[in-house]
Amino acid sequence: MPSYSAPIKDMQFVLHDLLKVSQSDVPGYDDLEADFTAAVIDEAGKLTSEVLAPLNQVGDTQGCRLENGVVRTPDRFKAAFDQVREGGWTGLDMPEEYGGQGMPYVMGTAVGEMFSAANQAFTMYQGLTHGAASAILAHGTEAQKETYLPKMVSCEWTGTMNLTEPHCGTDLGLMRTKAVPQDDGSYKLSGEKIFISAGEHDLADNIVHLVLAKIPGGPDGIKGVSLFIVPKFLVKDDGTLGDRNGVSCGKIEDKMGIHGNATCVMNYDEATGYLLGEEHKGMRAMFTMMNEARIGVGMQGLAQAGIAYQNAVDYAKDRLQGRAVTGPENPDGPADPLIVHPDIRRALLDQKSFVEGARAFMLWGAMLIDRSHRMDDEDADGLISLMTPVIKGFLTDEGFDMTILAQQVYGGHGYIEEWGMSQYARDARIAMIYEGANGIQALDLVGRKLATDNGKHVMAFFDLVKSFIKENEDNEALKADFLDPLKAASKDLQAAGMYFMQHGMKNPNDALSGSYDFMHLFGHVCLGLMWAQMAKAAQEALDAGAGDTAFYETKLATGRYYMARRLPATAMHLARINSGGSTVMALDAEQF
């Protein structure tokens, strides 16, 4: 059976050596001393490795089942969920006034990676609740906040978001679910929603659905969409649960992965709902949840890659196959371990360099969110908005690829269910699809985010890279291995942006045909920046005589690998972008 070990040392390195969180001016960060963050991460590590990880294969093999309208989750999920709730983990970064612990989002992100790595399907129940609670926190009335948030923060009640309909995925303007106003200020919702993660289950006393619907007589298309709170059980004035609402689960999907999470068809039959935010402004409110979810999904890509890599390393060190080409390294055994072979090293270093770079990128992004929310920093808000499709799209694409590489290390055993590699690949696959398929993320990046505020935020990113290179140009330890490759990759990214400016207005297909490559080009530059910064931090620690020299030397060697073997992909992506849209659009529909 596969196992999970929380990457505590690496998280501490990113938080303190790289991001220097306790020295930051973000409110609340002065509490993030190394001893404090280590205590939190260590406890989360024990919970995830000892409680959640052993249930990962249980959830995969048993799945969920629908019985008389109630979804039964896999064995021991309820006991584990109660343990997570009792530990306060569900409200780690939620406001104290509603029962949360009030920690910065960066801590919630670090802990969230461990939860998702150990058991992604299980963690989705609380993760979706966090997103729904955030939407109510941002857009709800005081009465709505008082009614729902304390129970949702504790996960006594869980939450969902309901967007997709059978005929309507990305194009939400086509939705048919309607919300009819009532005399008491509530609405009656009728319609069908599909692909609703955690839409029905037996883990909580109530489920608070956030549902997009149209109020009759409103504007056409997306401008006529509103958002509603629709609880499974209506809530009485005293906060206790009342009658069952007109919402039910009609089916749970039989799907490729995340079997331990119920993906439901939800039927609304004149269900009572309450407007969240303003009429016809539902997408504005829903995007609070969707943007958080997209970043969380990016984290899932990283998390699945991380646990798959851990197990692949263990297997490669243990499995004896063949002899090293330079001579036996295990002369007393019948063969050498797999890890002596260069191609196995390549596969493992691809994984290791991605996972560690992506972890730094994710936690840096979380720090931007904290700056935005805790300091009303518009520049940080603009930068994380630009980065959101990159985090979601690039990290899930690459994360899936890394689970496949981990599976490949196992050879034939990677294809056998008992070894666990198949589950990591299957669970990681959904992350490229839900919360906006990655092609949509690329279109959002190129079609909307690049031009936001006249390109101010992408220019800020370029300035960030340029400033780092200039500030360290005299550092000979960094120049050849880190700064020069980063400079070349950044020039590729700028050249791609220039191509879009010169050609995109004349022929939008020239820009949109290169959008997916641009998202990946951008992602590689982001990880290149992270690795250059981590290299600087590691070198400074070595120069200062830090005790764990092996850790820092390994960090430098891994970074050199990424810069030499992975970052040059930016040139390939630029070449594809420069080829324009003519080859992509050359065939008529009938020719496919």
Short mmCIF file of C-alpha atoms in Angstrom, two decimals, residues 359-563:
data_model
loop_
_atom_site.label_atom_id
_atom_site.label_comp_id
_atom_site.label_asym_id
_atom_site.label_seq_id
_atom_site.Cartn_x
_atom_site.Cartn_y
_atom_site.Cartn_z
CA ARG A 359 5.14 24.29 -3.94
CA ALA A 360 7.09 27.55 -3.82
CA PHE A 361 4.89 29.04 -6.57
CA MET A 362 1.71 28.02 -4.75
CA LEU A 363 2.78 29.43 -1.40
CA TRP A 364 3.98 32.65 -3.04
CA GLY A 365 0.56 32.93 -4.65
CA ALA A 366 -1.08 32.37 -1.27
CA MET A 367 1.03 35.19 0.14
CA LEU A 368 -0.27 37.47 -2.63
CA ILE A 369 -3.81 36.55 -1.60
CA ASP A 370 -3.01 37.48 1.99
CA ARG A 371 -1.59 40.83 0.86
CA SER A 372 -4.70 41.44 -1.20
CA HIS A 373 -7.21 40.51 1.51
CA ARG A 374 -5.42 41.71 4.64
CA MET A 375 -3.93 44.92 3.23
CA ASP A 376 -6.33 45.82 0.38
CA ASP A 377 -3.25 45.72 -1.86
CA GLU A 378 -4.57 46.25 -5.39
CA ASP A 379 -1.25 45.35 -6.99
CA ALA A 380 -1.16 42.00 -5.19
CA ASP A 381 -4.79 41.42 -6.15
CA GLY A 382 -4.05 42.15 -9.79
CA LEU A 383 -1.00 39.90 -9.83
CA ILE A 384 -2.76 36.89 -8.25
CA SER A 385 -5.68 37.40 -10.63
CA LEU A 386 -3.21 37.15 -13.51
CA MET A 387 -1.60 34.09 -11.96
CA THR A 388 -4.81 32.20 -11.16
CA PRO A 389 -5.23 30.57 -14.62
CA VAL A 390 -1.50 29.76 -14.63
CA ILE A 391 -1.70 28.13 -11.20
CA LYS A 392 -4.80 26.18 -12.17
CA GLY A 393 -3.87 25.24 -15.73
CA PHE A 394 -0.11 24.74 -15.61
CA LEU A 395 0.09 22.99 -12.24
CA THR A 396 -2.69 20.53 -13.08
CA ASP A 397 -1.34 19.71 -16.54
CA GLU A 398 2.16 19.22 -15.21
CA GLY A 399 0.92 17.55 -12.04
CA PHE A 400 -0.91 14.91 -14.06
CA ASP A 401 2.15 14.36 -16.26
CA MET A 402 4.22 13.80 -13.13
CA THR A 403 1.83 11.15 -11.80
CA ILE A 404 2.25 9.35 -15.13
CA LEU A 405 6.04 9.56 -14.77
CA ALA A 406 5.77 8.16 -11.24
CA GLN A 407 3.61 5.33 -12.56
CA GLN A 408 6.22 4.65 -15.26
CA VAL A 409 8.95 4.17 -12.65
CA TYR A 410 7.00 1.14 -11.39
CA GLY A 411 6.92 -0.48 -14.80
CA GLY A 412 4.16 -3.12 -14.95
CA HIS A 413 3.40 -2.74 -11.25
CA GLY A 414 2.39 0.86 -11.93
CA TYR A 415 -0.54 -0.49 -13.91
CA ILE A 416 -1.73 -2.71 -11.05
CA GLU A 417 -4.23 -1.12 -8.67
CA GLU A 418 -2.73 -2.40 -5.40
CA TRP A 419 0.38 -0.23 -5.85
CA GLY A 420 -1.67 2.99 -5.88
CA MET A 421 -0.09 4.71 -8.87
CA SER A 422 -3.19 4.27 -10.99
CA GLN A 423 -5.29 6.10 -8.41
CA TYR A 424 -2.96 9.09 -8.33
CA ALA A 425 -3.14 9.39 -12.11
CA ARG A 426 -6.92 8.96 -12.16
CA ASP A 427 -7.49 11.40 -9.29
CA ALA A 428 -5.14 13.98 -10.81
CA ARG A 429 -6.89 13.82 -14.18
CA ILE A 430 -10.05 15.62 -13.02
CA ALA A 431 -8.06 18.67 -11.96
CA MET A 432 -7.38 19.50 -15.60
CA ILE A 433 -11.12 19.52 -16.28
CA TYR A 434 -13.19 20.93 -13.44
CA GLU A 435 -13.41 24.55 -12.24
CA GLY A 436 -12.91 25.60 -15.85
CA ALA A 437 -11.13 23.20 -18.21
CA ASN A 438 -7.52 24.15 -18.84
CA GLY A 439 -8.21 25.34 -22.36
CA ILE A 440 -10.61 27.85 -20.81
CA GLN A 441 -7.92 28.89 -18.33
CA ALA A 442 -5.57 29.58 -21.25
CA LEU A 443 -8.23 31.63 -23.06
CA ASP A 444 -8.92 33.58 -19.86
CA LEU A 445 -5.21 34.29 -19.44
CA VAL A 446 -4.63 35.53 -22.99
CA GLY A 447 -8.07 36.91 -23.78
CA ARG A 448 -8.72 38.75 -20.51
CA LYS A 449 -6.00 38.73 -17.89
CA LEU A 450 -3.05 39.98 -19.98
CA ALA A 451 -4.87 43.17 -20.95
CA THR A 452 -6.35 43.90 -17.52
CA ASP A 453 -5.52 47.45 -16.41
CA ASN A 454 -3.74 48.01 -19.72
CA GLY A 455 -1.30 45.19 -19.07
CA LYS A 456 -0.18 46.62 -15.74
CA HIS A 457 0.02 43.30 -13.93
CA VAL A 458 1.94 41.31 -16.51
CA MET A 459 4.39 44.21 -16.72
CA ALA A 460 4.70 44.06 -12.94
CA PHE A 461 5.64 40.39 -13.24
CA PHE A 462 8.27 41.18 -15.88
CA ASP A 463 9.65 43.88 -13.58
CA LEU A 464 9.78 41.36 -10.73
CA VAL A 465 11.92 39.02 -12.83
CA LYS A 466 14.13 41.81 -14.17
CA SER A 467 14.68 43.26 -10.70
CA PHE A 468 15.70 39.91 -9.26
CA ILE A 469 18.18 39.31 -12.08
CA LYS A 470 19.64 42.81 -11.81
CA GLU A 471 19.94 42.70 -8.02
CA ASN A 472 21.90 39.45 -8.24
CA GLU A 473 23.87 39.93 -11.47
CA ASP A 474 27.16 40.02 -9.55
CA ASN A 475 26.41 36.74 -7.79
CA GLU A 476 28.66 34.30 -9.62
CA ALA A 477 27.11 31.33 -7.82
CA LEU A 478 23.76 32.11 -9.48
CA LYS A 479 24.63 33.67 -12.82
CA ALA A 480 25.31 30.80 -15.21
CA ASP A 481 23.05 28.17 -13.68
CA PHE A 482 20.07 30.30 -12.69
CA LEU A 483 20.06 33.93 -13.82
CA ASP A 484 21.01 33.38 -17.45
CA PRO A 485 18.38 30.65 -18.05
CA LEU A 486 15.75 32.76 -16.27
CA LYS A 487 16.61 35.77 -18.41
CA ALA A 488 16.30 33.73 -21.62
CA ALA A 489 12.97 32.25 -20.55
CA SER A 490 11.62 35.65 -19.56
CA LYS A 491 12.58 37.02 -22.98
CA ASP A 492 10.61 34.17 -24.56
CA LEU A 493 7.58 35.14 -22.49
CA GLN A 494 7.89 38.80 -23.45
CA ALA A 495 8.29 37.86 -27.12
CA ALA A 496 5.12 35.79 -26.93
CA GLY A 497 3.24 38.72 -25.41
CA MET A 498 4.56 40.98 -28.14
CA TYR A 499 3.36 38.53 -30.81
CA PHE A 500 -0.15 38.67 -29.35
CA MET A 501 -0.08 42.48 -29.36
CA GLN A 502 1.06 42.64 -32.98
CA HIS A 503 -1.18 39.92 -34.40
CA GLY A 504 -4.03 39.30 -31.99
CA MET A 505 -6.09 42.37 -32.82
CA LYS A 506 -5.89 41.72 -36.56
CA ASN A 507 -6.66 38.02 -36.27
CA PRO A 508 -7.83 36.79 -32.83
CA ASN A 509 -7.18 33.19 -33.90
CA ASP A 510 -3.46 33.97 -34.03
CA ALA A 511 -3.54 34.77 -30.34
CA LEU A 512 -6.01 32.15 -29.16
CA SER A 513 -4.28 29.35 -31.09
CA GLY A 514 -1.21 30.04 -28.96
CA SER A 515 -3.00 30.56 -25.66
CA TYR A 516 -2.35 27.06 -24.30
CA ASP A 517 1.34 27.30 -25.11
CA PHE A 518 1.45 30.74 -23.52
CA MET A 519 -0.04 29.40 -20.28
CA HIS A 520 2.67 26.75 -20.14
CA LEU A 521 5.40 29.19 -21.13
CA PHE A 522 4.24 31.50 -18.33
CA GLY A 523 4.15 28.61 -15.87
CA HIS A 524 7.71 27.57 -16.66
CA VAL A 525 8.94 31.14 -16.17
CA CYS A 526 7.14 31.30 -12.82
CA LEU A 527 8.80 28.08 -11.67
CA GLY A 528 12.09 29.33 -13.06
CA LEU A 529 11.77 32.45 -10.93
CA MET A 530 10.94 30.35 -7.89
CA TRP A 531 13.96 28.12 -8.46
CA ALA A 532 16.30 31.08 -8.92
CA GLN A 533 15.03 32.60 -5.69
CA MET A 534 15.27 29.27 -3.86
CA ALA A 535 18.82 28.83 -5.12
CA LYS A 536 19.75 32.20 -3.68
CA ALA A 537 18.17 31.29 -0.34
CA ALA A 538 19.91 27.90 -0.27
CA GLN A 539 23.29 29.41 -1.15
CA GLU A 540 22.91 32.05 1.56
CA ALA A 541 22.11 29.34 4.09
CA LEU A 542 25.23 27.40 3.09
CA ASP A 543 27.37 30.52 3.23
CA ALA A 544 26.02 31.22 6.72
CA GLY A 545 27.05 27.75 7.87
CA ALA A 546 23.56 26.28 8.15
CA GLY A 547 23.53 22.89 9.80
CA ASP A 548 21.71 20.81 7.19
CA THR A 549 24.14 21.26 4.32
CA ALA A 550 22.84 18.17 2.50
CA PHE A 551 19.34 19.68 2.25
CA TYR A 552 20.60 22.96 0.77
CA GLU A 553 23.04 21.30 -1.60
CA THR A 554 20.24 19.02 -2.81
CA LYS A 555 18.03 22.06 -3.32
CA LEU A 556 20.69 23.69 -5.50
CA ALA A 557 21.26 20.55 -7.56
CA THR A 558 17.52 20.10 -8.11
CA GLY A 559 17.20 23.73 -9.17
CA ARG A 560 20.04 23.38 -11.65
CA TYR A 561 18.23 20.42 -13.16
CA TYR A 562 15.03 22.41 -13.66
CA MET A 563 16.83 25.35 -15.21
#
